[in-house]
């Protein structure tokens, strides 16, 4: 079985969030199950690629409106990632350092999808199934069925994974001109309320869609940034498959980024040593409980609640807890967090930016990870946290609800609070501090969390089963 994952991100080549982690791990675990799973992604001007790029496998040309673009398909050197990666390089469009945020993003992702299908058609490289990730690749199921140039691919099954339904890739109808010629009578499949909506097109045209947790799937039926009706009407082909974590990268026993490696047997000593180093680096007293947030400063992640919650923590639990924040994003949220740091000075560390190495060090050192998300399709941070013997404090939503079991329930692994409000966050923190003072229970929980299996093994097999079912339908 030959599968192509099509994605804008793939760790460690390019990652801005969880999508990169998933696409950087899932194909590897699927190959271990005996299928042939590879990734097709845009080429970026990144150091990792300069170092590991192999040969060019194809050159071609596409037309966008009146503009013609040459493109090439490059392959990553064999054996670098445990799966093949093909990179689409289009000088003038897909040749930049950053993944997102350009004014011509619409043209970039249309060209990416167009070029990769052109190459596959021309080289008889057709897979048994296309697995598309998020709206950047959402036009593929439509293109292969309705574009005159891709008739050879018609009828190949497609799976569309929704990692985040908030972003849909909306574009106005003038952009249809940038697409490869398609059967205009099928144009309605691209449309959602008079705009081209690639995520909607993906849901309408793919053979099956899934979200990255069952909890999130249920939530999308009620609230999906305008697409809830569509998710409901296509419910029969919708699945929830929880993400896993890549144990080769996220494992305190051999993580090269952390000061002291540790396993469940010596977790107290190991975490303690890592915590001492991290706290020293940021001027925090390591004897106090450490509460951390890692992630994007976005409303969706509840990051706007951090500054007022820290304020409240400093009043209610003055000198009793340290808070550490690593993240970047919304500039308003960022400045509120900086301001609170400036005002408090004590018991707080803020690192603005994205730092993969530091994030590993935080999971290994911190006592608690807090996630006050308003929307959380799966959430990976709580899974990384557990793997490092850290206790997650999460809002009861999406994948967090599916993976974190509160202290009062059977087989707990964390603390769950109900609403994305400062009040509920504080009650979670209060319970965390009580737990911290009960070291026997705390260590029991930490140990249990380290033993939980959130690896990709189960979920990779679920996807393979889904592929098989779709292929069998042919
Ligand atoms: O885990 C990867 C990630 C999810 O909850 C996460 C999110 C984006 O918001 O599937 O995608």
Coordinates of C-alpha atoms and ligand atoms in Angstrom, one line a residue:
X1 CA 0.0 0.0 0.0
X2 CA 1.5 3.3 -1.1
X3 CA 0.4 6.5 0.7
X4 CA 1.3 10.1 0.1
X5 CA 0.9 12.5 3.1
X6 CA 0.5 16.0 1.7
X7 CA 1.3 18.7 4.1
X8 CA 2.7 22.2 4.5
X9 CA 4.8 21.1 7.5
X10 CA 6.8 18.2 8.6
X11 CA 9.2 18.1 11.6
X12 CA 12.2 18.6 11.6
X13 CA 12.1 20.2 8.1
X14 CA 9.5 22.8 8.9
X15 CA 7.3 23.1 11.9
X16 CA 5.2 25.9 13.4
X17 CA 2.9 23.7 15.5
X18 CA 1.4 20.3 16.1
X19 CA 0.8 19.6 12.4
X20 CA 4.5 19.5 11.8
X21 CA 5.0 17.0 14.7
X22 CA 2.2 14.7 13.4
X23 CA 3.4 14.6 9.8
X24 CA 7.0 14.2 11.0
X25 CA 6.1 11.0 12.9
X26 CA 3.0 9.3 11.5
X27 CA 4.6 8.1 8.2
X28 CA 7.5 6.6 10.1
X29 CA 5.2 4.6 12.3
X30 CA 3.1 3.5 9.3
X31 CA 6.2 2.3 7.5
X32 CA 7.0 0.2 10.6
X33 CA 3.6 -1.4 10.0
X34 CA 4.7 -2.5 6.6
X35 CA 3.1 0.1 4.3
X36 CA 4.9 2.5 2.0
X37 CA 4.2 6.0 3.5
X38 CA 5.9 9.2 2.3
X39 CA 5.5 12.9 2.6
X40 CA 5.1 15.6 -0.1
X41 CA 5.6 19.1 1.1
X42 CA 6.7 22.5 -0.2
X43 CA 10.4 23.3 -0.3
X44 CA 11.6 25.9 2.2
X45 CA 14.9 27.7 2.5
X46 CA 15.8 26.0 5.8
X47 CA 19.2 24.8 7.1
X48 CA 17.9 21.2 7.6
X49 CA 17.1 21.0 3.9
X50 CA 20.4 22.5 2.7
X51 CA 22.1 19.8 4.7
X52 CA 20.1 16.8 3.8
X53 CA 18.8 17.4 0.3
X54 CA 19.3 14.5 -2.1
X55 CA 18.7 14.5 -5.8
X56 CA 16.2 16.3 -8.1
X57 CA 13.7 13.8 -9.4
X58 CA 11.6 15.9 -11.7
X59 CA 11.3 19.3 -13.3
X60 CA 8.1 20.7 -14.9
X61 CA 6.0 23.7 -15.5
X62 CA 2.6 24.9 -14.4
X63 CA 0.5 27.9 -15.4
X64 CA -1.3 30.2 -13.0
X65 CA -3.5 32.6 -14.9
X66 CA -1.0 34.1 -17.4
X67 CA 2.0 33.4 -15.3
X68 CA 4.1 30.3 -16.0
X69 CA 6.2 28.7 -13.2
X70 CA 9.0 26.2 -13.5
X71 CA 9.2 23.8 -10.6
X72 CA 11.3 20.9 -9.5
X73 CA 10.7 18.0 -7.2
X74 CA 13.6 17.2 -4.8
X75 CA 14.0 14.3 -2.6
X76 CA 15.5 14.2 0.9
X77 CA 18.5 12.0 1.2
X78 CA 17.6 8.4 1.9
X79 CA 17.4 7.3 5.5
X80 CA 17.3 10.7 7.1
X81 CA 13.8 10.5 8.6
X82 CA 12.6 6.9 8.3
X83 CA 10.3 7.8 5.3
X84 CA 10.7 9.4 1.9
X85 CA 10.1 13.2 1.6
X86 CA 9.5 14.9 -1.7
X87 CA 9.8 18.7 -1.8
X88 CA 8.1 20.9 -4.4
X89 CA 10.3 23.9 -5.2
X90 CA 8.8 26.7 -7.2
X91 CA 11.2 29.7 -7.6
X92 CA 9.2 32.8 -6.9
X93 CA 6.6 31.0 -4.8
X94 CA 7.9 28.1 -2.8
X95 CA 11.5 29.0 -2.1
X96 CA 11.2 31.0 1.2
X97 CA 12.3 30.6 4.7
X98 CA 9.0 30.9 6.4
X99 CA 6.0 28.5 6.1
X100 CA 3.1 31.0 6.4
X101 CA 2.3 34.6 6.4
X102 CA 2.9 35.8 2.9
X103 CA 0.5 38.0 1.0
X104 CA 0.5 35.5 -2.0
X105 CA -0.2 32.5 0.3
X106 CA -3.2 31.6 -1.8
X107 CA -1.1 31.4 -5.0
X108 CA 1.6 29.5 -3.1
X109 CA -0.6 26.7 -1.9
X110 CA -2.6 26.4 -5.2
X111 CA 0.7 26.1 -7.0
X112 CA 1.9 23.5 -4.5
X113 CA -1.1 21.3 -5.1
X114 CA -1.1 21.8 -8.8
X115 CA 2.6 21.1 -9.3
X116 CA 2.6 17.9 -7.2
X117 CA -0.3 16.5 -9.1
X118 CA 1.4 17.4 -12.4
X119 CA 4.5 15.6 -11.3
X120 CA 2.6 12.5 -10.1
X121 CA 0.6 12.3 -13.3
X122 CA 3.7 12.7 -15.6
X123 CA 5.7 10.0 -13.8
X124 CA 3.3 7.3 -13.1
X125 CA 4.0 7.7 -9.4
X126 CA 0.3 7.4 -8.4
X127 CA -0.2 6.2 -4.8
X128 CA -3.0 4.0 -3.6
X129 CA -4.3 6.9 -1.5
X130 CA -3.7 10.6 -0.9
X131 CA -3.7 11.7 2.8
X132 CA -4.3 15.5 2.9
X133 CA -3.6 17.5 6.0
X134 CA -5.5 20.8 6.7
X135 CA -6.7 23.4 4.3
X136 CA -3.4 24.0 2.6
X137 CA -3.8 20.6 0.8
X138 CA -7.6 20.6 0.8
X139 CA -8.0 21.2 -2.9
X140 CA -6.3 17.9 -3.8
X141 CA -9.5 15.7 -3.5
X142 CA -11.4 18.2 -5.7
X143 CA -8.5 18.5 -8.3
X144 CA -8.0 14.8 -8.9
X145 CA -11.7 14.3 -9.6
X146 CA -12.5 17.5 -11.6
X147 CA -9.4 18.8 -13.3
X148 CA -9.0 17.8 -17.0
X149 CA -5.2 17.4 -16.6
X150 CA -5.4 14.9 -13.7
X151 CA -7.8 12.4 -15.2
X152 CA -5.2 9.7 -14.6
X153 CA -5.6 10.1 -10.9
X154 CA -9.4 10.1 -10.9
X155 CA -10.8 7.5 -8.5
X156 CA -7.8 7.4 -6.1
X157 CA -9.2 7.4 -2.5
X158 CA -8.5 10.5 -0.4
X159 CA -8.4 11.1 3.4
X160 CA -8.5 14.6 4.8
X161 CA -7.3 15.3 8.3
X162 CA -8.6 18.4 10.1
X163 CA -5.8 19.4 12.5
X164 CA -7.5 22.7 13.1
X165 CA -10.9 23.6 11.7
X166 CA -10.6 27.3 12.7
X167 CA -8.4 28.0 9.6
X168 CA -10.0 27.2 6.3
X169 CA -7.9 28.9 3.6
X170 CA -10.8 31.1 2.4
X171 CA -10.2 32.9 -0.9
X172 CA -12.4 34.9 -3.2
X173 CA -13.7 33.4 -6.4
X174 CA -11.3 35.4 -8.6
X175 CA -8.6 33.0 -7.4
X176 CA -10.3 30.2 -9.4
X177 CA -8.2 31.5 -12.3
X178 CA -5.0 30.5 -10.5
X179 CA -6.2 26.8 -10.4
X180 CA -5.6 24.1 -13.0
X181 CA -8.6 24.1 -15.4
X182 CA -11.5 22.2 -13.9
X183 CA -15.1 21.2 -14.8
X184 CA -16.9 24.4 -14.0
X185 CA -20.2 22.6 -13.4
X186 CA -18.5 21.1 -10.3
X187 CA -17.5 24.5 -9.0
X188 CA -20.0 24.3 -6.2
X189 CA -17.8 21.8 -4.5
X190 CA -15.3 24.5 -3.9
X191 CA -17.8 27.0 -2.6
X192 CA -19.0 27.9 0.9
X193 CA -21.2 31.0 1.1
X194 CA -19.7 32.6 -2.1
X195 CA -16.1 32.1 -1.3
X196 CA -13.8 29.3 -2.2
X197 CA -13.2 27.4 1.0
X198 CA -10.5 24.7 0.7
X199 CA -11.3 23.1 4.0
X200 CA -14.9 22.8 3.0
X201 CA -13.9 21.4 -0.4
X202 CA -11.8 18.8 1.3
X203 CA -14.6 17.7 3.5
X204 CA -17.0 17.5 0.6
X205 CA -14.7 15.7 -1.8
X206 CA -12.6 13.4 0.3
X207 CA -13.6 9.8 0.8
X208 CA -13.2 10.0 4.5
X209 CA -12.2 12.8 6.8
X210 CA -11.0 12.7 10.4
X211 CA -10.1 15.0 13.2
X212 CA -7.3 14.4 15.6
X213 CA -9.6 13.3 18.5
X214 CA -13.1 12.1 19.0
X215 CA -13.9 14.9 21.4
X216 CA -13.0 17.5 18.7
X217 CA -15.1 15.7 16.1
X218 CA -18.1 16.0 18.3
X219 CA -17.4 19.7 18.9
X220 CA -17.1 20.5 15.2
X221 CA -20.7 19.3 14.7
X222 CA -21.6 22.2 17.0
X223 CA -19.0 24.9 16.3
X224 CA -16.6 24.8 13.4
X225 CA -16.1 28.4 12.4
X226 CA -19.1 28.3 10.0
X227 CA -18.6 24.7 8.8
X228 CA -20.6 22.9 11.5
X229 CA -23.5 22.1 9.1
X230 CA -21.1 20.6 6.6
X231 CA -19.4 18.4 9.2
X232 CA -22.8 17.2 10.3
X233 CA -24.0 16.5 6.7
X234 CA -20.8 14.6 6.0
X235 CA -20.8 12.8 9.4
X236 CA -21.1 9.3 7.9
X237 CA -17.5 9.6 6.6
X238 CA -16.1 11.3 9.7
X239 CA -13.7 9.7 12.2
X240 CA -11.8 10.7 15.3
X241 CA -8.3 9.4 15.5
X242 CA -6.2 10.7 18.4
X243 CA -2.6 11.8 17.7
X244 CA 0.4 10.0 19.1
X245 CA 3.8 11.3 20.1
X246 CA 7.1 10.3 18.5
X247 CA 8.9 8.3 21.2
X248 CA 12.2 8.6 19.3
X249 CA 12.1 12.4 19.9
X250 CA 10.1 12.7 23.0
X251 CA 11.7 10.4 25.5
X252 CA 13.3 11.5 28.8
X253 CA 15.5 8.4 28.8
X254 CA 17.6 9.5 25.8
X255 CA 16.5 13.0 25.0
X256 CA 19.7 14.8 24.0
X257 CA 18.2 18.2 24.7
X258 CA 17.9 17.7 28.5
X259 CA 20.5 18.0 31.2
X260 CA 19.8 14.7 33.0
X261 CA 18.1 11.7 31.3
X262 CA 15.8 9.7 33.5
X263 CA 13.3 6.9 33.4
X264 CA 10.3 6.1 35.7
X265 CA 12.6 4.4 38.3
X266 CA 14.7 7.5 38.8
X267 CA 12.3 10.2 37.9
X268 CA 12.5 12.1 41.1
X269 CA 16.2 12.6 40.9
X270 CA 16.1 13.2 37.1
X271 CA 13.4 15.8 37.2
X272 CA 14.9 17.4 40.2
X273 CA 18.3 17.8 38.4
X274 CA 16.7 19.2 35.3
X275 CA 14.6 21.6 37.3
X276 CA 17.6 22.9 39.3
X277 CA 19.4 23.7 36.1
X278 CA 16.4 25.4 34.4
X279 CA 15.4 27.4 37.5
X280 CA 19.0 28.6 37.9
X281 CA 19.0 29.7 34.3
X282 CA 15.9 31.8 34.8
X283 CA 16.5 33.0 38.4
X284 CA 13.7 30.9 40.0
X285 CA 13.8 29.1 43.3
X286 CA 13.8 25.4 42.4
X287 CA 12.2 24.3 45.7
X288 CA 8.9 25.9 44.7
X289 CA 6.4 24.2 42.4
X290 CA 6.9 25.2 38.8
X291 CA 3.9 25.8 36.5
X292 CA 4.6 26.2 32.8
X293 CA 2.9 27.2 29.6
X294 CA 4.4 26.4 26.2
X295 CA 2.7 27.4 23.0
X296 CA 1.3 29.9 20.7
X297 CA -0.1 33.1 22.1
X298 CA -3.5 32.8 20.5
X299 CA -7.0 33.3 21.9
X300 CA -7.8 29.7 20.7
X301 CA -5.1 28.5 23.1
X302 CA -6.5 30.7 25.9
X303 CA -3.2 32.6 26.0
X304 CA -5.1 35.8 26.7
X305 CA -5.9 34.4 30.1
X306 CA -2.3 33.9 31.1
X307 CA -1.5 37.5 32.2
X308 CA -4.7 37.9 34.3
X309 CA -4.2 34.4 35.7
X310 CA -0.6 35.1 36.7
X311 CA -1.7 38.3 38.4
X312 CA -4.3 36.4 40.4
X313 CA -1.7 33.6 41.2
X314 CA 0.6 36.3 42.5
X315 CA -2.1 37.6 44.8
X316 CA -3.5 34.3 46.0
X317 CA -0.4 32.2 46.2
X318 CA 2.3 34.8 46.7
X319 CA 5.8 33.4 46.8
X320 CA 4.4 29.8 46.7
X321 CA 4.7 29.0 43.0
X322 CA 6.9 29.9 40.0
X323 CA 5.4 30.5 36.6
X324 CA 7.4 30.0 33.4
X325 CA 6.0 30.9 29.9
X326 CA 7.6 30.0 26.6
X327 CA 5.7 31.2 23.5
X328 CA 5.0 33.8 20.9
X329 CA 2.2 35.0 18.7
X330 CA -0.4 37.7 19.2
X331 CA 1.5 40.9 19.9
X332 CA -1.1 42.2 22.3
X333 CA -1.0 39.0 24.4
X334 CA 2.7 39.1 24.3
X335 CA 2.9 42.6 25.6
X336 CA 0.5 41.9 28.4
X337 CA 2.6 38.9 29.5
X338 CA 5.8 41.0 29.3
X339 CA 4.1 43.7 31.4
X340 CA 3.1 41.3 34.1
X341 CA 6.6 40.0 34.2
X342 CA 7.9 43.5 34.6
X343 CA 5.5 44.3 37.4
X344 CA 6.0 41.1 39.4
X345 CA 9.7 40.5 38.8
X346 CA 9.7 37.6 41.2
X347 CA 8.5 34.0 40.6
X348 CA 8.1 34.5 36.9
X349 CA 10.1 33.8 33.8
X350 CA 9.0 34.6 30.3
X351 CA 10.8 33.5 27.1
X352 CA 9.3 35.0 24.0
X353 CA 9.9 32.9 20.9
X354 CA 9.8 29.3 19.7
X355 CA 12.6 27.1 21.0
X356 CA 12.3 23.4 20.4
X357 CA 15.3 22.5 22.7
X358 CA 14.0 24.7 25.6
X359 CA 10.6 23.1 25.3
X360 CA 12.1 19.7 25.9
X361 CA 14.0 21.1 28.9
X362 CA 10.7 22.5 30.3
X363 CA 8.8 19.3 30.0
X364 CA 11.6 17.5 31.9
X365 CA 11.9 20.2 34.6
X366 CA 8.5 21.6 35.3
X367 CA 6.0 20.1 37.7
X368 CA 2.9 21.2 35.9
X369 CA 1.9 22.2 32.3
X370 CA -1.2 24.4 32.0
X371 CA -3.4 24.4 28.9
X372 CA -6.4 26.8 29.1
X373 CA -7.4 26.2 25.5
X374 CA -10.7 27.4 24.0
X375 CA -10.2 25.0 21.1
X376 CA -7.9 22.0 21.2
X377 CA -8.2 19.5 18.4
X378 CA -5.9 17.0 20.1
X379 CA -3.2 18.9 22.0
X380 CA 0.3 17.4 22.1
X381 CA 1.8 19.3 25.0
X382 CA -0.2 17.3 27.6
X383 CA 1.0 14.1 26.0
X384 CA 4.7 15.3 26.0
X385 CA 4.2 16.4 29.6
X386 CA 3.0 13.0 30.7
X387 CA 5.8 11.2 29.0
X388 CA 8.2 13.4 31.0
X389 CA 6.4 12.7 34.3
X390 CA 4.8 16.1 34.4
X391 CA 1.2 16.7 35.4
X392 CA -1.0 18.5 32.9
X393 CA -3.6 21.0 34.1
X394 CA -6.1 21.3 31.2
X395 CA -9.4 22.7 30.2
X396 CA -12.1 20.1 29.4
X397 CA -12.1 20.4 25.7
X398 CA -11.4 18.5 22.5
X399 CA -8.4 16.1 22.7
X400 CA -7.5 17.4 26.2
X401 CA -10.8 16.0 27.4
X402 CA -10.1 12.7 25.7
X403 CA -6.6 12.2 27.1
X404 CA -6.5 13.8 30.6
X405 CA -8.3 12.1 33.5
X406 CA -8.9 14.3 36.5
X407 CA -7.6 13.4 40.0
X408 CA -11.1 12.6 41.3
X409 CA -11.6 9.9 38.7
X410 CA -10.4 6.4 38.3
X411 CA -6.8 6.1 36.9
X412 CA -6.2 9.9 36.9
X413 CA -3.3 11.5 35.1
X414 CA -3.9 15.2 35.6
X415 CA -6.1 18.0 36.6
X416 CA -9.1 19.1 34.5
X417 CA -11.0 22.3 34.8
X418 CA -14.2 23.2 33.1
X419 CA -14.2 26.7 31.5
X420 CA -11.5 28.8 29.8
X421 CA -11.7 31.4 32.6
X422 CA -9.2 32.8 35.1
X423 CA -11.5 31.5 37.9
X424 CA -11.4 27.9 36.6
X425 CA -7.7 28.1 35.9
X426 CA -7.0 29.3 39.4
X427 CA -9.0 26.5 40.9
X428 CA -6.9 24.1 38.8
X429 CA -3.7 25.7 40.1
X430 CA -5.0 25.5 43.7
X431 CA -5.6 21.8 43.3
X432 CA -2.1 21.4 41.7
X433 CA -0.5 23.1 44.7
X434 CA -2.3 20.7 47.1
X435 CA -1.1 17.8 45.0
X436 CA 2.4 19.2 45.1
X437 CA 2.4 19.1 48.9
X438 CA 1.4 15.4 48.9
X439 CA 4.7 14.1 47.5
X440 CA 3.7 10.5 47.7
X441 CA 0.6 11.0 45.5
X442 CA 2.4 13.4 43.2
X443 CA 5.2 10.9 42.6
X444 CA 2.8 8.0 42.1
X445 CA 1.0 10.0 39.5
X446 CA 4.2 11.1 37.7
X447 CA 5.3 7.5 37.6
X448 CA 2.0 6.3 36.2
X449 CA 2.0 9.1 33.5
X450 CA 5.5 8.0 32.4
X451 CA 4.1 4.5 31.8
X452 CA 1.1 5.5 29.7
X453 CA 1.3 4.6 26.1
X454 CA 0.6 7.6 23.9
X455 CA 3.0 6.5 21.2
X456 CA 1.9 6.5 17.5
X457 CA 1.6 2.7 17.5
X458 CA -2.1 2.5 18.0
X459 CA -3.2 5.5 16.0
X460 CA -0.9 4.7 13.0
X461 CA -2.6 1.4 12.8
X462 CA -6.0 3.0 12.9
X463 CA -5.2 5.2 9.9
X464 CA -3.8 2.1 8.0
X465 CA -7.1 0.3 8.8
X466 CA -9.1 3.3 7.4
X467 CA -6.9 3.4 4.3
X468 CA -7.5 -0.3 3.8
X469 CA -11.2 0.0 4.1
X470 CA -11.3 2.8 1.5
X471 CA -9.0 1.0 -0.9
X472 CA -11.1 -2.2 -0.5
X473 CA -14.1 -0.2 -1.7
X474 CA -12.5 0.2 -5.2
Ligands
LIG1 O1 -2.6 18.4 18.3 C1 -1.9 18.3 15.4 C2 -2.3 19.6 16.2 C3 -3.2 19.3 17.4 O2 -4.4 20.4 19.1 C4 -3.5 20.6 18.1 C5 -3.8 21.7 17.2 C6 -3.2 21.7 15.8 O3 -4.4 22.7 17.6 O4 -2.9 17.6 15.0 O5 -2.9 20.4 15.3

